[in-house]
Amino acid sequence: GQNIDQPTEMTATEGAIVQINCTYQTSGFNGLFWYQQHAGEAPTFLSYNVLDGLEEKGRFSSFLSRSKGYSYLLLKELQMKDSASYLCAVPKGGSYIPTFGRGTSLIVHP
Amino acid sequence: GAGVSQSPSNKVTEKGKDVELRCDPISGHTALYWYRQRLGQGLEFLIYFQGNSAPDKSGLPSDRFSAERTGESVSTLTIQRTQQEDSAVYLCASTRENGGEQFFGPGTRLTVL
């Protein structure tokens, strides 16, 4: 089966750095996605990791360790607009159908 | 070009009625997905279309749910004899290629009274 775990909620201060973790269990790995979802809106793509290591994209970076079944999303220089839910998604082994985690609700306060 | 569009944006219906939700994917995107998202919950996969292949219906929760897609264009999700537990946001997403990033539509918020 497929199992994805991420914290339910995190809070951080504007200007700070926050790391959102995701652990997964899957048979056959096809990559890992991170999406951002603001309240009442649709998810939007943030990053995709298929190889181990850190992928940096502006203020956001995503890390993957396949051997540990672990990823994190790193958000730097937090802004109020970063308050959103962050979804980790892993395609089911051998398919193109992602299983989404329940999402981590990030609250950025002044 | 235009993104994924869905209609209606909101639908309120009475228990027992049938509803039809529509999704227009991005032109040229071969794969199309339907998800359900209940309040405060994650995305629940419903069905996946890829080109002219048989759809993967493994996520449909009951035989009251069905979906169609004509070629690589519009898809409709039909829920028959709606129940209150069907109340949720129904999201559609398309991808340019297999396994690629998903582009989501704005969703249809379904409320069953």
PDB file of C-alpha atoms in Angstrom:
ATOM      1  CA  GLY A   1       0.000   0.000   0.000  1.00  0.00           C
ATOM      2  CA  GLN A   2       0.812   3.647   0.041  1.00  0.00           C
ATOM      3  CA  ASN A   3       1.351   5.702   3.184  1.00  0.00           C
ATOM      4  CA  ILE A   4       2.324   9.363   3.394  1.00  0.00           C
ATOM      5  CA  ASP A   5       2.831  11.227   6.652  1.00  0.00           C
ATOM      6  CA  GLN A   6       3.329  14.911   7.223  1.00  0.00           C
ATOM      7  CA  PRO A   7       2.648  17.144  10.229  1.00  0.00           C
ATOM      8  CA  THR A   8      -0.849  18.553  10.440  1.00  0.00           C
ATOM      9  CA  GLU A   9       0.059  22.104  11.330  1.00  0.00           C
ATOM     10  CA  MET A  10       3.096  24.336  11.759  1.00  0.00           C
ATOM     11  CA  THR A  11       3.533  27.955  12.702  1.00  0.00           C
ATOM     12  CA  ALA A  12       6.440  30.264  11.922  1.00  0.00           C
ATOM     13  CA  THR A  13       7.389  33.904  11.999  1.00  0.00           C
ATOM     14  CA  GLU A  14       7.604  36.196   8.995  1.00  0.00           C
ATOM     15  CA  GLY A  15      11.187  36.291   7.699  1.00  0.00           C
ATOM     16  CA  ALA A  16      12.131  32.970   9.285  1.00  0.00           C
ATOM     17  CA  ILE A  17      12.880  29.567   7.758  1.00  0.00           C
ATOM     18  CA  VAL A  18      10.590  26.561   8.084  1.00  0.00           C
ATOM     19  CA  GLN A  19      11.062  22.917   7.139  1.00  0.00           C
ATOM     20  CA  ILE A  20       8.039  20.738   6.376  1.00  0.00           C
ATOM     21  CA  ASN A  21       8.770  17.019   6.490  1.00  0.00           C
ATOM     22  CA  CYS A  22       7.136  14.191   4.595  1.00  0.00           C
ATOM     23  CA  THR A  23       7.754  10.483   5.031  1.00  0.00           C
ATOM     24  CA  TYR A  24       6.380   7.923   2.642  1.00  0.00           C
ATOM     25  CA  GLN A  25       6.165   4.217   2.026  1.00  0.00           C
ATOM     26  CA  THR A  26       5.659   2.979  -1.496  1.00  0.00           C
ATOM     27  CA  SER A  27       6.440  -0.004  -3.687  1.00  0.00           C
ATOM     28  CA  GLY A  28       8.282   1.321  -6.718  1.00  0.00           C
ATOM     29  CA  PHE A  29       9.275   4.973  -6.564  1.00  0.00           C
ATOM     30  CA  ASN A  30       8.310   7.375  -9.372  1.00  0.00           C
ATOM     31  CA  GLY A  31       9.232  10.661  -7.757  1.00  0.00           C
ATOM     32  CA  LEU A  32       7.768  12.964  -5.129  1.00  0.00           C
ATOM     33  CA  PHE A  33       5.797  16.168  -5.613  1.00  0.00           C
ATOM     34  CA  TRP A  34       5.105  19.152  -3.381  1.00  0.00           C
ATOM     35  CA  TYR A  35       2.063  21.342  -3.968  1.00  0.00           C
ATOM     36  CA  GLN A  36       0.858  24.523  -2.277  1.00  0.00           C
ATOM     37  CA  GLN A  37      -2.829  25.062  -1.607  1.00  0.00           C
ATOM     38  CA  HIS A  38      -4.191  28.346  -0.306  1.00  0.00           C
ATOM     39  CA  ALA A  39      -7.505  28.180   1.524  1.00  0.00           C
ATOM     40  CA  GLY A  40     -10.390  27.861  -0.888  1.00  0.00           C
ATOM     41  CA  GLU A  41      -8.125  27.491  -3.896  1.00  0.00           C
ATOM     42  CA  ALA A  42      -6.763  24.650  -6.010  1.00  0.00           C
ATOM     43  CA  PRO A  43      -3.292  23.187  -5.411  1.00  0.00           C
ATOM     44  CA  THR A  44      -0.395  24.586  -7.419  1.00  0.00           C
ATOM     45  CA  PHE A  45       2.827  22.764  -8.229  1.00  0.00           C
ATOM     46  CA  LEU A  46       5.954  23.632  -6.266  1.00  0.00           C
ATOM     47  CA  SER A  47       8.562  20.948  -6.891  1.00  0.00           C
ATOM     48  CA  TYR A  48       9.349  17.468  -8.117  1.00  0.00           C
ATOM     49  CA  ASN A  49      12.181  15.254  -6.848  1.00  0.00           C
ATOM     50  CA  VAL A  50      13.115  11.916  -8.341  1.00  0.00           C
ATOM     51  CA  LEU A  51      16.819  11.759  -7.395  1.00  0.00           C
ATOM     52  CA  ASP A  52      18.370  12.155  -3.962  1.00  0.00           C
ATOM     53  CA  GLY A  53      19.471  15.594  -2.944  1.00  0.00           C
ATOM     54  CA  LEU A  54      18.334  19.167  -2.729  1.00  0.00           C
ATOM     55  CA  GLU A  55      16.525  21.038  -5.478  1.00  0.00           C
ATOM     56  CA  GLU A  56      16.524  24.797  -4.992  1.00  0.00           C
ATOM     57  CA  LYS A  57      14.006  27.118  -6.582  1.00  0.00           C
ATOM     58  CA  GLY A  58      14.098  30.642  -5.244  1.00  0.00           C
ATOM     59  CA  ARG A  59      12.887  30.805  -1.651  1.00  0.00           C
ATOM     60  CA  PHE A  60      11.681  27.211  -1.811  1.00  0.00           C
ATOM     61  CA  SER A  61      13.853  24.098  -1.792  1.00  0.00           C
ATOM     62  CA  SER A  62      12.927  20.436  -1.700  1.00  0.00           C
ATOM     63  CA  PHE A  63      15.043  17.545  -0.483  1.00  0.00           C
ATOM     64  CA  LEU A  64      14.706  13.827  -1.104  1.00  0.00           C
ATOM     65  CA  SER A  65      16.266  10.728   0.415  1.00  0.00           C
ATOM     66  CA  ARG A  66      14.935   7.635  -1.319  1.00  0.00           C
ATOM     67  CA  SER A  67      16.676   5.214   1.031  1.00  0.00           C
ATOM     68  CA  LYS A  68      14.956   6.839   4.014  1.00  0.00           C
ATOM     69  CA  GLY A  69      11.596   7.433   2.334  1.00  0.00           C
ATOM     70  CA  TYR A  70      11.892  11.045   3.370  1.00  0.00           C
ATOM     71  CA  SER A  71      11.483  14.480   1.861  1.00  0.00           C
ATOM     72  CA  TYR A  72      11.271  17.989   3.155  1.00  0.00           C
ATOM     73  CA  LEU A  73      10.206  21.333   1.793  1.00  0.00           C
ATOM     74  CA  LEU A  74      12.268  24.268   2.994  1.00  0.00           C
ATOM     75  CA  LEU A  75      10.789  27.741   2.851  1.00  0.00           C
ATOM     76  CA  LYS A  76      13.133  30.679   3.442  1.00  0.00           C
ATOM     77  CA  GLU A  77      12.434  34.347   4.150  1.00  0.00           C
ATOM     78  CA  LEU A  78       8.855  33.520   5.005  1.00  0.00           C
ATOM     79  CA  GLN A  79       6.154  35.905   3.890  1.00  0.00           C
ATOM     80  CA  MET A  80       2.585  36.188   5.116  1.00  0.00           C
ATOM     81  CA  LYS A  81       1.384  34.944   1.727  1.00  0.00           C
ATOM     82  CA  ASP A  82       3.170  31.641   2.384  1.00  0.00           C
ATOM     83  CA  SER A  83       0.393  30.765   4.847  1.00  0.00           C
ATOM     84  CA  ALA A  84      -1.181  27.786   3.089  1.00  0.00           C
ATOM     85  CA  SER A  85      -1.425  24.031   3.132  1.00  0.00           C
ATOM     86  CA  TYR A  86       1.564  22.139   1.704  1.00  0.00           C
ATOM     87  CA  LEU A  87       0.805  18.772   0.152  1.00  0.00           C
ATOM     88  CA  CYS A  88       3.290  15.970  -0.350  1.00  0.00           C
ATOM     89  CA  ALA A  89       2.356  13.522  -3.134  1.00  0.00           C
ATOM     90  CA  VAL A  90       3.908  10.254  -4.255  1.00  0.00           C
ATOM     91  CA  PRO A  91       2.711   8.271  -7.285  1.00  0.00           C
ATOM     92  CA  LYS A  92       1.637   4.755  -6.508  1.00  0.00           C
ATOM     93  CA  GLY A  93       4.346   2.290  -7.470  1.00  0.00           C
ATOM     94  CA  GLY A  94       4.352   1.631 -11.195  1.00  0.00           C
ATOM     95  CA  SER A  95       1.609   4.152 -11.922  1.00  0.00           C
ATOM     96  CA  TYR A  96       1.071   7.823 -12.635  1.00  0.00           C
ATOM     97  CA  ILE A  97      -1.590   8.220  -9.971  1.00  0.00           C
ATOM     98  CA  PRO A  98      -0.327  10.246  -7.008  1.00  0.00           C
ATOM     99  CA  THR A  99      -1.338   9.598  -3.448  1.00  0.00           C
ATOM    100  CA  PHE A 100      -1.532  12.870  -1.559  1.00  0.00           C
ATOM    101  CA  GLY A 101      -0.716  13.385   2.078  1.00  0.00           C
ATOM    102  CA  ARG A 102      -3.297  15.216   4.179  1.00  0.00           C
ATOM    103  CA  GLY A 103      -1.238  18.369   3.945  1.00  0.00           C
ATOM    104  CA  THR A 104       0.583  20.560   6.431  1.00  0.00           C
ATOM    105  CA  SER A 105      -1.169  23.794   7.298  1.00  0.00           C
ATOM    106  CA  LEU A 106       1.486  26.490   7.670  1.00  0.00           C
ATOM    107  CA  ILE A 107       0.565  29.655   9.539  1.00  0.00           C
ATOM    108  CA  VAL A 108       2.975  32.562   9.173  1.00  0.00           C
ATOM    109  CA  HIS A 109       2.549  35.293  11.746  1.00  0.00           C
ATOM    110  CA  PRO A 110       4.138  38.755  11.967  1.00  0.00           C
TER     111      PRO A 110
ATOM    112  CA  GLY B   1      -2.966  29.556 -22.812  1.00  0.00           C
ATOM    113  CA  ALA B   2      -5.962  28.991 -20.608  1.00  0.00           C
ATOM    114  CA  GLY B   3      -5.708  26.801 -17.574  1.00  0.00           C
ATOM    115  CA  VAL B   4      -7.952  23.955 -16.473  1.00  0.00           C
ATOM    116  CA  SER B   5     -11.525  25.090 -16.100  1.00  0.00           C
ATOM    117  CA  GLN B   6     -14.378  23.467 -14.227  1.00  0.00           C
ATOM    118  CA  SER B   7     -18.084  24.106 -14.080  1.00  0.00           C
ATOM    119  CA  PRO B   8     -20.150  24.822 -12.198  1.00  0.00           C
ATOM    120  CA  SER B   9     -18.054  26.488  -9.512  1.00  0.00           C
ATOM    121  CA  ASN B  10     -20.741  25.763  -6.941  1.00  0.00           C
ATOM    122  CA  LYS B  11     -23.584  23.278  -6.959  1.00  0.00           C
ATOM    123  CA  VAL B  12     -26.243  22.843  -4.313  1.00  0.00           C
ATOM    124  CA  THR B  13     -28.519  19.870  -4.750  1.00  0.00           C
ATOM    125  CA  GLU B  14     -31.006  17.826  -2.827  1.00  0.00           C
ATOM    126  CA  LYS B  15     -30.262  14.351  -1.591  1.00  0.00           C
ATOM    127  CA  GLY B  16     -31.195  11.788  -4.206  1.00  0.00           C
ATOM    128  CA  LYS B  17     -30.689  14.030  -7.230  1.00  0.00           C
ATOM    129  CA  ASP B  18     -28.092  13.391  -9.933  1.00  0.00           C
ATOM    130  CA  VAL B  19     -25.338  15.924 -10.647  1.00  0.00           C
ATOM    131  CA  GLU B  20     -22.899  16.351 -13.507  1.00  0.00           C
ATOM    132  CA  LEU B  21     -19.593  18.148 -13.118  1.00  0.00           C
ATOM    133  CA  ARG B  22     -17.505  19.296 -16.045  1.00  0.00           C
ATOM    134  CA  CYS B  23     -13.779  19.682 -16.570  1.00  0.00           C
ATOM    135  CA  ASP B  24     -11.979  21.280 -19.518  1.00  0.00           C
ATOM    136  CA  PRO B  25      -8.282  20.345 -19.381  1.00  0.00           C
ATOM    137  CA  ILE B  26      -5.450  22.345 -20.863  1.00  0.00           C
ATOM    138  CA  SER B  27      -5.298  21.772 -24.595  1.00  0.00           C
ATOM    139  CA  GLY B  28      -2.782  19.071 -25.486  1.00  0.00           C
ATOM    140  CA  HIS B  29      -2.681  17.541 -22.025  1.00  0.00           C
ATOM    141  CA  THR B  30      -3.080  13.815 -22.411  1.00  0.00           C
ATOM    142  CA  ALA B  31      -3.814  12.813 -18.822  1.00  0.00           C
ATOM    143  CA  LEU B  32      -6.774  13.921 -16.716  1.00  0.00           C
ATOM    144  CA  TYR B  33      -7.534  13.192 -13.071  1.00  0.00           C
ATOM    145  CA  TRP B  34     -10.542  13.700 -10.814  1.00  0.00           C
ATOM    146  CA  TYR B  35     -10.138  14.126  -7.052  1.00  0.00           C
ATOM    147  CA  ARG B  36     -12.452  14.736  -4.141  1.00  0.00           C
ATOM    148  CA  GLN B  37     -11.457  16.922  -1.221  1.00  0.00           C
ATOM    149  CA  ARG B  38     -13.615  17.015   1.865  1.00  0.00           C
ATOM    150  CA  LEU B  39     -13.306  19.961   4.227  1.00  0.00           C
ATOM    151  CA  GLY B  40      -9.948  19.905   5.993  1.00  0.00           C
ATOM    152  CA  GLN B  41      -8.913  16.679   4.307  1.00  0.00           C
ATOM    153  CA  GLY B  42      -6.375  15.683   1.676  1.00  0.00           C
ATOM    154  CA  LEU B  43      -7.073  14.914  -1.965  1.00  0.00           C
ATOM    155  CA  GLU B  44      -8.803  11.609  -2.610  1.00  0.00           C
ATOM    156  CA  PHE B  45      -8.147  10.124  -6.048  1.00  0.00           C
ATOM    157  CA  LEU B  46     -11.271   9.162  -7.998  1.00  0.00           C
ATOM    158  CA  ILE B  47     -10.428   8.370 -11.625  1.00  0.00           C
ATOM    159  CA  TYR B  48      -7.622   8.786 -14.180  1.00  0.00           C
ATOM    160  CA  PHE B  49      -7.830   9.087 -17.967  1.00  0.00           C
ATOM    161  CA  GLN B  50      -4.812   8.741 -20.242  1.00  0.00           C
ATOM    162  CA  GLY B  51      -5.342   9.266 -23.954  1.00  0.00           C
ATOM    163  CA  ASN B  52      -7.523   6.562 -25.446  1.00  0.00           C
ATOM    164  CA  SER B  53      -6.594   3.945 -22.842  1.00  0.00           C
ATOM    165  CA  ALA B  54      -9.177   2.479 -20.512  1.00  0.00           C
ATOM    166  CA  PRO B  55      -9.568   4.772 -17.501  1.00  0.00           C
ATOM    167  CA  ASP B  56      -8.340   3.777 -14.057  1.00  0.00           C
ATOM    168  CA  LYS B  57     -11.513   3.821 -11.988  1.00  0.00           C
ATOM    169  CA  SER B  58      -9.984   2.326  -8.873  1.00  0.00           C
ATOM    170  CA  GLY B  59     -10.714   5.396  -6.739  1.00  0.00           C
ATOM    171  CA  LEU B  60     -14.433   5.691  -7.409  1.00  0.00           C
ATOM    172  CA  PRO B  61     -16.142   5.206  -4.033  1.00  0.00           C
ATOM    173  CA  SER B  62     -19.314   3.540  -5.308  1.00  0.00           C
ATOM    174  CA  ASP B  63     -21.232   2.674  -8.461  1.00  0.00           C
ATOM    175  CA  ARG B  64     -23.112   5.964  -8.088  1.00  0.00           C
ATOM    176  CA  PHE B  65     -19.981   7.657  -9.430  1.00  0.00           C
ATOM    177  CA  SER B  66     -19.013   7.544 -13.090  1.00  0.00           C
ATOM    178  CA  ALA B  67     -16.929   9.643 -15.439  1.00  0.00           C
ATOM    179  CA  GLU B  68     -16.374   9.999 -19.141  1.00  0.00           C
ATOM    180  CA  ARG B  69     -13.835  11.692 -21.321  1.00  0.00           C
ATOM    181  CA  THR B  70     -13.976  12.183 -25.064  1.00  0.00           C
ATOM    182  CA  GLY B  71     -10.512  11.761 -26.544  1.00  0.00           C
ATOM    183  CA  GLU B  72      -8.180  14.260 -24.928  1.00  0.00           C
ATOM    184  CA  SER B  73     -10.796  16.885 -24.234  1.00  0.00           C
ATOM    185  CA  VAL B  74     -13.660  17.524 -21.869  1.00  0.00           C
ATOM    186  CA  SER B  75     -14.487  15.173 -19.028  1.00  0.00           C
ATOM    187  CA  THR B  76     -17.673  14.867 -17.030  1.00  0.00           C
ATOM    188  CA  LEU B  77     -18.054  13.334 -13.578  1.00  0.00           C
ATOM    189  CA  THR B  78     -21.558  12.158 -12.766  1.00  0.00           C
ATOM    190  CA  ILE B  79     -22.841  11.383  -9.302  1.00  0.00           C
ATOM    191  CA  GLN B  80     -26.194   9.640  -9.209  1.00  0.00           C
ATOM    192  CA  ARG B  81     -28.610   9.670  -6.255  1.00  0.00           C
ATOM    193  CA  THR B  82     -26.406  12.074  -4.321  1.00  0.00           C
ATOM    194  CA  GLN B  83     -25.913  11.588  -0.600  1.00  0.00           C
ATOM    195  CA  GLN B  84     -24.893  14.104   2.034  1.00  0.00           C
ATOM    196  CA  GLU B  85     -21.486  12.475   2.346  1.00  0.00           C
ATOM    197  CA  ASP B  86     -20.838  13.403  -1.294  1.00  0.00           C
ATOM    198  CA  SER B  87     -20.539  17.041  -0.211  1.00  0.00           C
ATOM    199  CA  ALA B  88     -16.998  18.098  -1.041  1.00  0.00           C
ATOM    200  CA  VAL B  89     -14.896  20.029  -3.518  1.00  0.00           C
ATOM    201  CA  TYR B  90     -14.316  18.054  -6.699  1.00  0.00           C
ATOM    202  CA  LEU B  91     -11.024  18.917  -8.353  1.00  0.00           C
ATOM    203  CA  CYS B  92      -9.890  18.112 -11.845  1.00  0.00           C
ATOM    204  CA  ALA B  93      -6.251  18.147 -12.947  1.00  0.00           C
ATOM    205  CA  SER B  94      -4.446  17.549 -16.222  1.00  0.00           C
ATOM    206  CA  THR B  95      -0.840  16.802 -17.078  1.00  0.00           C
ATOM    207  CA  ARG B  96       1.156  17.372 -20.237  1.00  0.00           C
ATOM    208  CA  GLU B  97       2.783  13.971 -19.979  1.00  0.00           C
ATOM    209  CA  ASN B  98       2.553  10.878 -17.857  1.00  0.00           C
ATOM    210  CA  GLY B  99       3.775  11.526 -14.350  1.00  0.00           C
ATOM    211  CA  GLY B 100       4.273  15.239 -14.888  1.00  0.00           C
ATOM    212  CA  GLU B 101       3.183  18.114 -12.681  1.00  0.00           C
ATOM    213  CA  GLN B 102      -0.550  18.412 -12.325  1.00  0.00           C
ATOM    214  CA  PHE B 103      -2.399  21.571 -13.269  1.00  0.00           C
ATOM    215  CA  PHE B 104      -5.544  21.862 -11.212  1.00  0.00           C
ATOM    216  CA  GLY B 105      -8.827  23.506 -12.029  1.00  0.00           C
ATOM    217  CA  PRO B 106     -10.552  25.735  -9.481  1.00  0.00           C
ATOM    218  CA  GLY B 107     -12.865  22.930  -8.399  1.00  0.00           C
ATOM    219  CA  THR B 108     -16.604  22.481  -8.033  1.00  0.00           C
ATOM    220  CA  ARG B 109     -17.959  22.841  -4.525  1.00  0.00           C
ATOM    221  CA  LEU B 110     -20.829  20.365  -4.183  1.00  0.00           C
ATOM    222  CA  THR B 111     -23.286  20.675  -1.322  1.00  0.00           C
ATOM    223  CA  VAL B 112     -25.907  17.979  -0.874  1.00  0.00           C
ATOM    224  CA  LEU B 113     -28.758  19.034   1.394  1.00  0.00           C
TER     225      LEU B 113
END
